[in-house]
Structure formats: structure tokens, C-alpha cells
mmCIF file of C-alpha atoms in Angstrom:
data_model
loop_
_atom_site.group_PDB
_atom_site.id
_atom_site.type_symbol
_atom_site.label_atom_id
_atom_site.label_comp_id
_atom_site.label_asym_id
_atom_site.label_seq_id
_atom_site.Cartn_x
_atom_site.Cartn_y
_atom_site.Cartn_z
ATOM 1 C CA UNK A 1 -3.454 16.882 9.202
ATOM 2 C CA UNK A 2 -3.385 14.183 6.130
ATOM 3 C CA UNK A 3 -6.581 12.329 5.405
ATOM 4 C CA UNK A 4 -5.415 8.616 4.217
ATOM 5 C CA UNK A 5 -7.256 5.646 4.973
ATOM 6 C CA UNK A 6 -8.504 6.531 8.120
ATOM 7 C CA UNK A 7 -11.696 8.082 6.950
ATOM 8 C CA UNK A 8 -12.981 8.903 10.716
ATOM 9 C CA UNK A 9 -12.291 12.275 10.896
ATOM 10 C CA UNK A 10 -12.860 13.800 15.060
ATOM 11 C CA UNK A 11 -13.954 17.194 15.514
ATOM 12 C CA UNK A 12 -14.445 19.288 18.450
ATOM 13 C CA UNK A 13 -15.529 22.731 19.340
ATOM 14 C CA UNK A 14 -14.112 22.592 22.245
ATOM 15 C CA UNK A 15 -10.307 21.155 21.148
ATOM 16 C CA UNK A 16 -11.233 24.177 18.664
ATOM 17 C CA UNK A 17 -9.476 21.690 16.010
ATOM 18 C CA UNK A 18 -12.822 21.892 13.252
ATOM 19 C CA UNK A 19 -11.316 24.602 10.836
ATOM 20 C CA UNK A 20 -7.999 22.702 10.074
ATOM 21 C CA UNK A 21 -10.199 19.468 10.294
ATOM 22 C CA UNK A 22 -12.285 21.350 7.721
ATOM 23 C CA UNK A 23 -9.104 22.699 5.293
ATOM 24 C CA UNK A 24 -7.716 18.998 5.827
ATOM 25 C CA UNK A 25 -10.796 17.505 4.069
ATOM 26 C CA UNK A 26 -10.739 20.345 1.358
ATOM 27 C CA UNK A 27 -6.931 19.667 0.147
ATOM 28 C CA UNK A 28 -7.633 15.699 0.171
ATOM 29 C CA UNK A 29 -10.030 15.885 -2.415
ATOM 30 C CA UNK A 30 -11.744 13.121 -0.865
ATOM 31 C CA UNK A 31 -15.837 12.789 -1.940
ATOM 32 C CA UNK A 32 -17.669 13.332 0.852
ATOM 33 C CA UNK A 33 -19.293 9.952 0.918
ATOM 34 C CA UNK A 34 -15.630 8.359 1.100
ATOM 35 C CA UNK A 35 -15.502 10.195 4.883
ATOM 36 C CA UNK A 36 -16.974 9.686 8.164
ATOM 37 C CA UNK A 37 -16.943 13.213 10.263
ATOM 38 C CA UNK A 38 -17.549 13.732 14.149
ATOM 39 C CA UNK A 39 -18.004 16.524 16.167
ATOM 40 C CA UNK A 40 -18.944 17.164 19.429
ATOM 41 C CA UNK A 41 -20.805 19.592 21.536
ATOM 42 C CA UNK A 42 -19.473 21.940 23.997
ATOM 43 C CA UNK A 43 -20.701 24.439 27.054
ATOM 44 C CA UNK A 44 -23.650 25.930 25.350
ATOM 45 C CA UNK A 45 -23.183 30.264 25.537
ATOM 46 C CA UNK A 46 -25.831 32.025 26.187
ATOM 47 C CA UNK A 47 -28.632 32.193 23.606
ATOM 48 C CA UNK A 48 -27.011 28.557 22.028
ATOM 49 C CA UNK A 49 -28.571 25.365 21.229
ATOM 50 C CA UNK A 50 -27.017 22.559 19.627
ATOM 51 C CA UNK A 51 -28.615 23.333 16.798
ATOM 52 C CA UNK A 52 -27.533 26.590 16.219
ATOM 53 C CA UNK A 53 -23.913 25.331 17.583
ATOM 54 C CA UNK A 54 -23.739 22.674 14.973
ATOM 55 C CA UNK A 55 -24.428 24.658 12.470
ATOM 56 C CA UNK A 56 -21.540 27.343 13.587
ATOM 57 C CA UNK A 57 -19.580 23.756 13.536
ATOM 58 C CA UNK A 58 -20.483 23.241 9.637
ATOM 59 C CA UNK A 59 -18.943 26.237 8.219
ATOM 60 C CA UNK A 60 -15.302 26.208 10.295
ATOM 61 C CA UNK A 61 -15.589 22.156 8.776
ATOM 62 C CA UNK A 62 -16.862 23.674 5.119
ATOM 63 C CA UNK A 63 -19.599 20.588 5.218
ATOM 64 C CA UNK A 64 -23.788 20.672 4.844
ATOM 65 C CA UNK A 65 -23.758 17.980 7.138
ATOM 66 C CA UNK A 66 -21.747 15.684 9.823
ATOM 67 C CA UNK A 67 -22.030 12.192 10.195
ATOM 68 C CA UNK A 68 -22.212 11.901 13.613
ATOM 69 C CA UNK A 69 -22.857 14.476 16.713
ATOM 70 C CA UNK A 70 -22.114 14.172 20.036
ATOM 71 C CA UNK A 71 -22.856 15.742 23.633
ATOM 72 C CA UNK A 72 -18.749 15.900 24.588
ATOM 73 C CA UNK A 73 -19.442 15.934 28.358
ATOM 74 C CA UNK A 74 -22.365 15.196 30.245
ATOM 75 C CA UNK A 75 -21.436 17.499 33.330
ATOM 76 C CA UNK A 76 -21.326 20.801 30.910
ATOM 77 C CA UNK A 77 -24.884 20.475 30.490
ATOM 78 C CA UNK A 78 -25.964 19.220 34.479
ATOM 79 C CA UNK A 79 -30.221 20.276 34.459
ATOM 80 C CA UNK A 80 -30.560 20.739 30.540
ATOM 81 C CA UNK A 81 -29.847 17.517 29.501
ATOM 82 C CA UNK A 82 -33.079 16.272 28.160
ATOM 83 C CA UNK A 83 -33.425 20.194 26.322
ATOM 84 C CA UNK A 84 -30.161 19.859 24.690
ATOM 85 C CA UNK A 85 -31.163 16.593 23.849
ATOM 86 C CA UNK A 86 -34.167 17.349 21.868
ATOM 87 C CA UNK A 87 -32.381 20.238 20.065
ATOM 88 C CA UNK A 88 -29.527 16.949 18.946
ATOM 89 C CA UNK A 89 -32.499 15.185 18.036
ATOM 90 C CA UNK A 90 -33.794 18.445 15.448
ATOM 91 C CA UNK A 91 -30.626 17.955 14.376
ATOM 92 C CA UNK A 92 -30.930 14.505 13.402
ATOM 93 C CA UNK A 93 -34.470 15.246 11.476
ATOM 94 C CA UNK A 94 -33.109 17.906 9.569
ATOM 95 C CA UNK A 95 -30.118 16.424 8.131
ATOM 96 C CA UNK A 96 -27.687 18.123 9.641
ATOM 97 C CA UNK A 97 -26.033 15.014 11.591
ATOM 98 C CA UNK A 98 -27.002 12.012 9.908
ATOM 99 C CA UNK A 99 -26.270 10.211 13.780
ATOM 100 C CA UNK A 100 -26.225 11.652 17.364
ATOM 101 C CA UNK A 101 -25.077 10.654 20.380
ATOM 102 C CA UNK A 102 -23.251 11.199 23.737
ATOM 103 C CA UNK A 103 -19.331 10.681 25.087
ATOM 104 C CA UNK A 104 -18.603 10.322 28.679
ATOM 105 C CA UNK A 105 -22.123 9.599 29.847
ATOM 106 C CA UNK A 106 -22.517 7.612 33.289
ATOM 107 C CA UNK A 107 -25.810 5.553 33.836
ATOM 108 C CA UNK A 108 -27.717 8.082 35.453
ATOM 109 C CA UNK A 109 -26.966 10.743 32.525
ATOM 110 C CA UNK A 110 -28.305 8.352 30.029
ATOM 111 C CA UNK A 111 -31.799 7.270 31.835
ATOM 112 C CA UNK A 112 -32.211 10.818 31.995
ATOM 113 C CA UNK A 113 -32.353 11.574 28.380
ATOM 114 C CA UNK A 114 -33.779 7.895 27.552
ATOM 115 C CA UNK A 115 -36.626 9.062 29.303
ATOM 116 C CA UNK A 116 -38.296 11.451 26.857
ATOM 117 C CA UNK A 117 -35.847 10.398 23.722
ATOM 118 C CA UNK A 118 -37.427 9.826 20.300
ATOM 119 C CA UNK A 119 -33.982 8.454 19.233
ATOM 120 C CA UNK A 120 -31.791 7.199 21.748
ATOM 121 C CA UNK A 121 -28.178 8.413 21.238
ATOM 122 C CA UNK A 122 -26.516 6.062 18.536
ATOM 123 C CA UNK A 123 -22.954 5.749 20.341
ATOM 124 C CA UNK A 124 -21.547 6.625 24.186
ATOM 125 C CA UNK A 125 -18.140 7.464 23.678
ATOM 126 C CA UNK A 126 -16.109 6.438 26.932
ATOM 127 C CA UNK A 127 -12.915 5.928 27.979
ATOM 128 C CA UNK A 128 -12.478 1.808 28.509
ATOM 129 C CA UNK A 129 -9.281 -0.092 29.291
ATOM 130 C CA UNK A 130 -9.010 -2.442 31.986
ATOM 131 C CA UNK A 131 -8.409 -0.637 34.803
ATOM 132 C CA UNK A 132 -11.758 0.700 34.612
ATOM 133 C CA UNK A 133 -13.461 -2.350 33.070
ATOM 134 C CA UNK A 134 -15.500 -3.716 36.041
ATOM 135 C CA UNK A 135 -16.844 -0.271 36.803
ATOM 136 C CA UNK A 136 -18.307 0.371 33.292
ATOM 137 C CA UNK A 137 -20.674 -2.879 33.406
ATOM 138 C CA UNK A 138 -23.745 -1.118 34.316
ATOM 139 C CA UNK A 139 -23.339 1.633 31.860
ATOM 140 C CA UNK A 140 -22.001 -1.227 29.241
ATOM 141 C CA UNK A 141 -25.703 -3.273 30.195
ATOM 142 C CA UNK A 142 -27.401 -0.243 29.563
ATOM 143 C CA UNK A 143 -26.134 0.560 26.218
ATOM 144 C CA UNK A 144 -27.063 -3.199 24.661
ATOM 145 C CA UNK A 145 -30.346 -2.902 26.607
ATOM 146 C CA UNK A 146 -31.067 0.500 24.059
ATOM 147 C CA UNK A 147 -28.582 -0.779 21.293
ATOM 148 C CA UNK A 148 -26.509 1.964 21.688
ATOM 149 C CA UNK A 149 -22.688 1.522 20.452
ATOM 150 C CA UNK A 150 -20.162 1.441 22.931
ATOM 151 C CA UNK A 151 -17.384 3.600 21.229
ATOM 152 C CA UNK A 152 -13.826 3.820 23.274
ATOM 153 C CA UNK A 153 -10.959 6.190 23.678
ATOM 154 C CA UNK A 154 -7.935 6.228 26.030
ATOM 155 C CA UNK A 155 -7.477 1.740 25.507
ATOM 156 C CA UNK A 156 -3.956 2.072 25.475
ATOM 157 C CA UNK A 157 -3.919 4.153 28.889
ATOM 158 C CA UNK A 158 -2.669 1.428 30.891
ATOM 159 C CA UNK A 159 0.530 0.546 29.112
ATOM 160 C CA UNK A 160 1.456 4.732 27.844
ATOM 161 C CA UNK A 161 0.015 6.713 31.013
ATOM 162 C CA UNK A 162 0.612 4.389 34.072
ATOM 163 C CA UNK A 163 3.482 2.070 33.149
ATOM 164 C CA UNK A 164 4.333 -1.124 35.717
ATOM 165 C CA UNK A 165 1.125 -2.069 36.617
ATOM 166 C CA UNK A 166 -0.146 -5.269 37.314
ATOM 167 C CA UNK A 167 -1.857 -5.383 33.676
ATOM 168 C CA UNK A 168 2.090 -4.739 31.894
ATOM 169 C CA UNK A 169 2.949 -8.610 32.421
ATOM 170 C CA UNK A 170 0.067 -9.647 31.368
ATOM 171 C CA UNK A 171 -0.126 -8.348 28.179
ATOM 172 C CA UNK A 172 3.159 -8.861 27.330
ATOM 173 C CA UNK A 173 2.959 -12.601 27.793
ATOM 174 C CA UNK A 174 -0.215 -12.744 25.098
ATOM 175 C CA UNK A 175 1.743 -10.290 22.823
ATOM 176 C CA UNK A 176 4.546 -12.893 22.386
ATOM 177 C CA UNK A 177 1.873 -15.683 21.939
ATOM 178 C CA UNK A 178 -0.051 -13.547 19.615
ATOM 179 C CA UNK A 179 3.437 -13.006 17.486
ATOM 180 C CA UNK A 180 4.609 -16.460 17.581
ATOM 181 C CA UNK A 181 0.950 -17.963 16.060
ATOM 182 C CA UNK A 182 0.916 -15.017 13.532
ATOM 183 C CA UNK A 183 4.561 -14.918 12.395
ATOM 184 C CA UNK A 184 4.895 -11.333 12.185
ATOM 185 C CA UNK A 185 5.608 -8.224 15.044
ATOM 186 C CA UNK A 186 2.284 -7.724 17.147
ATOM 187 C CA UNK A 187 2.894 -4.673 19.976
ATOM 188 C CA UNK A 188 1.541 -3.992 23.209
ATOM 189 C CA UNK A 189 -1.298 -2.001 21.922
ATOM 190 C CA UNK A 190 -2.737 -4.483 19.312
ATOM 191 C CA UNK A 191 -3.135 -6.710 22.216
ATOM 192 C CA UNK A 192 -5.955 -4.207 23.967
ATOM 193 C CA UNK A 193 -7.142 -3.105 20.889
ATOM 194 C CA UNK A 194 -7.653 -6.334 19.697
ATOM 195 C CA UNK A 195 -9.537 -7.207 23.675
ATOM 196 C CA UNK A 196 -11.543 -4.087 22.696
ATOM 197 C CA UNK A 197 -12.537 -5.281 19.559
ATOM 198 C CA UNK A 198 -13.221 -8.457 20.705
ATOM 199 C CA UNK A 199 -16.409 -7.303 22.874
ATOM 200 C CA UNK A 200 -17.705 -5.402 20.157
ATOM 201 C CA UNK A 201 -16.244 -1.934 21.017
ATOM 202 C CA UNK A 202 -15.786 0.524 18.535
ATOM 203 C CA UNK A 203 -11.847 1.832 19.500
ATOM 204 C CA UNK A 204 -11.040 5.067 18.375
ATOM 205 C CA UNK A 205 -8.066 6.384 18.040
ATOM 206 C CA UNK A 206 -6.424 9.776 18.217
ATOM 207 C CA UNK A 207 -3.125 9.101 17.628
ATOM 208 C CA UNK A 208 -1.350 11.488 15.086
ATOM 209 C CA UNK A 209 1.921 9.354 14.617
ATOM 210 C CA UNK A 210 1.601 7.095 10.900
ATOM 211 C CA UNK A 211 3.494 4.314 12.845
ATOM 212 C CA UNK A 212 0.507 4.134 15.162
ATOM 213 C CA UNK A 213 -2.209 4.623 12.966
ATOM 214 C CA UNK A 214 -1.056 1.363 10.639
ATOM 215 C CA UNK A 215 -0.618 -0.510 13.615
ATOM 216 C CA UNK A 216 -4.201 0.257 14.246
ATOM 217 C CA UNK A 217 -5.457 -0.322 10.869
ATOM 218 C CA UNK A 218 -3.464 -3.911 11.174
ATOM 219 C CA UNK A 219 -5.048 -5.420 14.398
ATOM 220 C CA UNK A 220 -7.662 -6.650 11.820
ATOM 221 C CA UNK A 221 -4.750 -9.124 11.018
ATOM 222 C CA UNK A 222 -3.687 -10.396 14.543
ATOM 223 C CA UNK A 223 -4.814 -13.203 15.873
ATOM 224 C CA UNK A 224 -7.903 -13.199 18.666
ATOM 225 C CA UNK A 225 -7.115 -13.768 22.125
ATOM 226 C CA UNK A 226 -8.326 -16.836 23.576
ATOM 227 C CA UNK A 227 -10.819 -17.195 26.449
ATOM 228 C CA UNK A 228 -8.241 -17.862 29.025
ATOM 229 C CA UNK A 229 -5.955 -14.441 27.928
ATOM 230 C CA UNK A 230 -9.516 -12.056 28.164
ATOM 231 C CA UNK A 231 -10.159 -13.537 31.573
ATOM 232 C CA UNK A 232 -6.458 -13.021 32.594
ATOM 233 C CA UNK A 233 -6.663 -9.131 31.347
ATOM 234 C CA UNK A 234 -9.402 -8.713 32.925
ATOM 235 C CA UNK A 235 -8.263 -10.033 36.290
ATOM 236 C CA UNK A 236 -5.191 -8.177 36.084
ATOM 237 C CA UNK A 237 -7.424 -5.280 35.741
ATOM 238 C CA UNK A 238 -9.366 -5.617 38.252
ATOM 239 C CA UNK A 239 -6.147 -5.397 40.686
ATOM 240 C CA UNK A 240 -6.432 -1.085 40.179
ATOM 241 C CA UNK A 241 -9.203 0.829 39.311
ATOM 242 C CA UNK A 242 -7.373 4.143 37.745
ATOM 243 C CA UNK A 243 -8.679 6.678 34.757
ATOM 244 C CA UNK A 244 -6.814 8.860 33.261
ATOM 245 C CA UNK A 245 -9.338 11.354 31.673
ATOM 246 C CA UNK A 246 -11.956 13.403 33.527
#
């Protein structure tokens, strides 16, 4: 695992990937102020908090801190929300994740941690393309209601996962727009990355191919969609309502 310019670096104890994450940013020789590091929270054992998890987290990574902390899944934790909460939140106040926050939360799994929260979570990392588009509006409303980030993975689902949909025209009639006004190659995925980023959302991506990653690191330079194409994704969208992560 190379660190380049992507300096968002994604852990997770329950991919089990934090060690070689952690060796990764050792050999780089990158200062520590140059990256940004995630991790997330898994099933608690017995005995566990978050705190205590996180800081089992820090030494496979080799850090004193991470830059960002997340619940991974909302349903590992159903009845202790708001008490794992609270222990994220000691983790905030004593430096060991400088930001906290939640993935795969649903309305009902953030009101009940807003409820009693002395820092709402930072970020809700969700899956978001636009197959699923229409049904994340609540949860969307919520999260500028408590300024909370709205952080996506799984954009490209659509096009990769469920190919010949009604979305695949669609896009491919902007992508040839978007490369005729710019002059240079614009794929498929730039298009919904560059819809994504175009509302605000914070895309992540997990893609280990270098091809992929520069194409992500060069929507920056493509064009923006026009009204008309965002209503005509979105449309197209709303023709299937599929996810493709649980």
C-alpha cells in the first residue's frame, strides 16, 4: 500500500487492514501533519469500549492519534448506541481522534445519539449514487439541519456493479459533452463523482488501481454538469432503487 498524494488514509478494525495501513505510513516517511487517517469501529467484545478499542487501533497504525473515528455500522451496536457514543465523544476530548463520527447511519440511528450528544458526529459515511438518491433525502436533511458532512462510498456502483441500467445512457451522453467542452478524456466515473461533488458530498474512494486514483484526483479539472444533466441523473435514478452494500 503506497502513500502518494492521496493523503486520506481508511482504516478498519473490522477489514483488519490497520497494521499494513500503519507500516504503509512508516516506510512513506510522510510527517504526520501531511496525512489524514480514519478508522472505524467494530462489534464491541466483551469488556470493550471505543475507547479502549481505539486505542488497540493506535498501536497496529503506530500513531498517538487518528484524525477521524467512526461508528462502522449502526446495527452492530442496536441498544448501546448513545453509550458507545459518549465513549467516541471521550475520545474526542482526549485527543485521541481529533473528529468522530458515524458511517451507514439511517435517520432514526442518528436522532438517537443527537439526543444526548455533546458533539454531534462530524461526518455520516453512506453509500450514495443514484439509485438510492431519493431515499437518502431525509437522512441528507438531517445532516445539514446538525451540519454534519455527508461523506460517500460505493458512487460508481451503478455503472461497475449493475451495468445496463437506465442511469448507463445517461451518463454517457454528459460524459461526451463533458469531453468535448474540456478537450481532454473524461470517463464514466468523473461524471458521478463530479454529480457527487457537486452537492457538496465528500466522495471517497477505495479504489487501489493508480489509473483510478488520478482519475479521481482529476475530476477537480472537468467541467460541472449543468442543471438540466443533474436533473436528468437524477430522473434516471429514480427509475430503480438498488444498493449494493449492506
Amino acid at each position: 500500500m503506497a502513500i502518494s498524494k492521496l493523503t486520506l488514509n481508511d482504516g478498519n478494525q473490522m477489514y483488519e487492514n490497520e497494521e499494513s495501513l500503519g507500516a504503509a505510513i512508516k516506510s512513506s516517511g510522510a510527517a504526520r501533519s501531511a496525512l489524514f487517517v480514519t478508522t472505524k469501529l467494530r462489534r464491541l467484545q466483551s469488556g470493550q469500549t471505543a475507547k479502549s478499542a481505539l486505542h488497540v487501533s493506535l498501536k497496529k497504525l503506530g500513531l498517538d492519534y487518528v484524525d477521524l473515528y467512526l461508528i462502522h455500522v449502526p446495527g452492530q451496536h442496536a441498544g448501546q448506541l448513545t453509550e458507545v457514543w459518549k465513549s467516541m465523544e471521550e475520545c474526542k476530548k482526549e485527543g485521541l481522534a481529533k473528529s468522530i463520527g458515524v458511517s451507514n447511519f439511517e435517520v432514526a440511528h442518528l436522532q438517537e445519539i443527537l439526543k444526548g450528544a455533546e458533539f454531534p458526529p462530524s461526518v455520516n459515511q453512506i453509500e450514495i449514487h443514484p439509485y438510492v438518491w431519493k431515499s437518502l433525502q431525509p437522512v441528507i436533511a438531517l445532516h445539514k439541519e446538525h451540519g454534519i458532512i455527508t461523506s460517500s462510498y460505493g458512487g460508481l456502483s451503478p455503472l461497475f456493479r449493475a451495468p445496463g441500467g437506465p442511469l448507463d445512457p445517461v451518463i454517457e451522453k454528459i460524459r461526451a459533452r463533458l469531453e468535448s467542452t474540456r478537450g481532454q478524456s473524461v470517463s464514466v466515473g468523473q461524471v458521478l463523482n463530479k454529480w457527487l461533488q457537486q452537492y457538496g458530498i465528500l466522495v471517497v474512494t477505495t479504489s487501489s488501481k493508480a489509473d483510478r486514483m488520478r482519475e479521481y484526483l482529476d475530476t477537480a479539472n472537468v467541467p460541472e454538469l449543468t442543471a438540466e444533466e443533474i436533473e436528468s441523473i437524477e430522473s434516471a435514478g429514480a427509475q430503480r432503487h438498488q444498493k449494493f452494500f449492506n
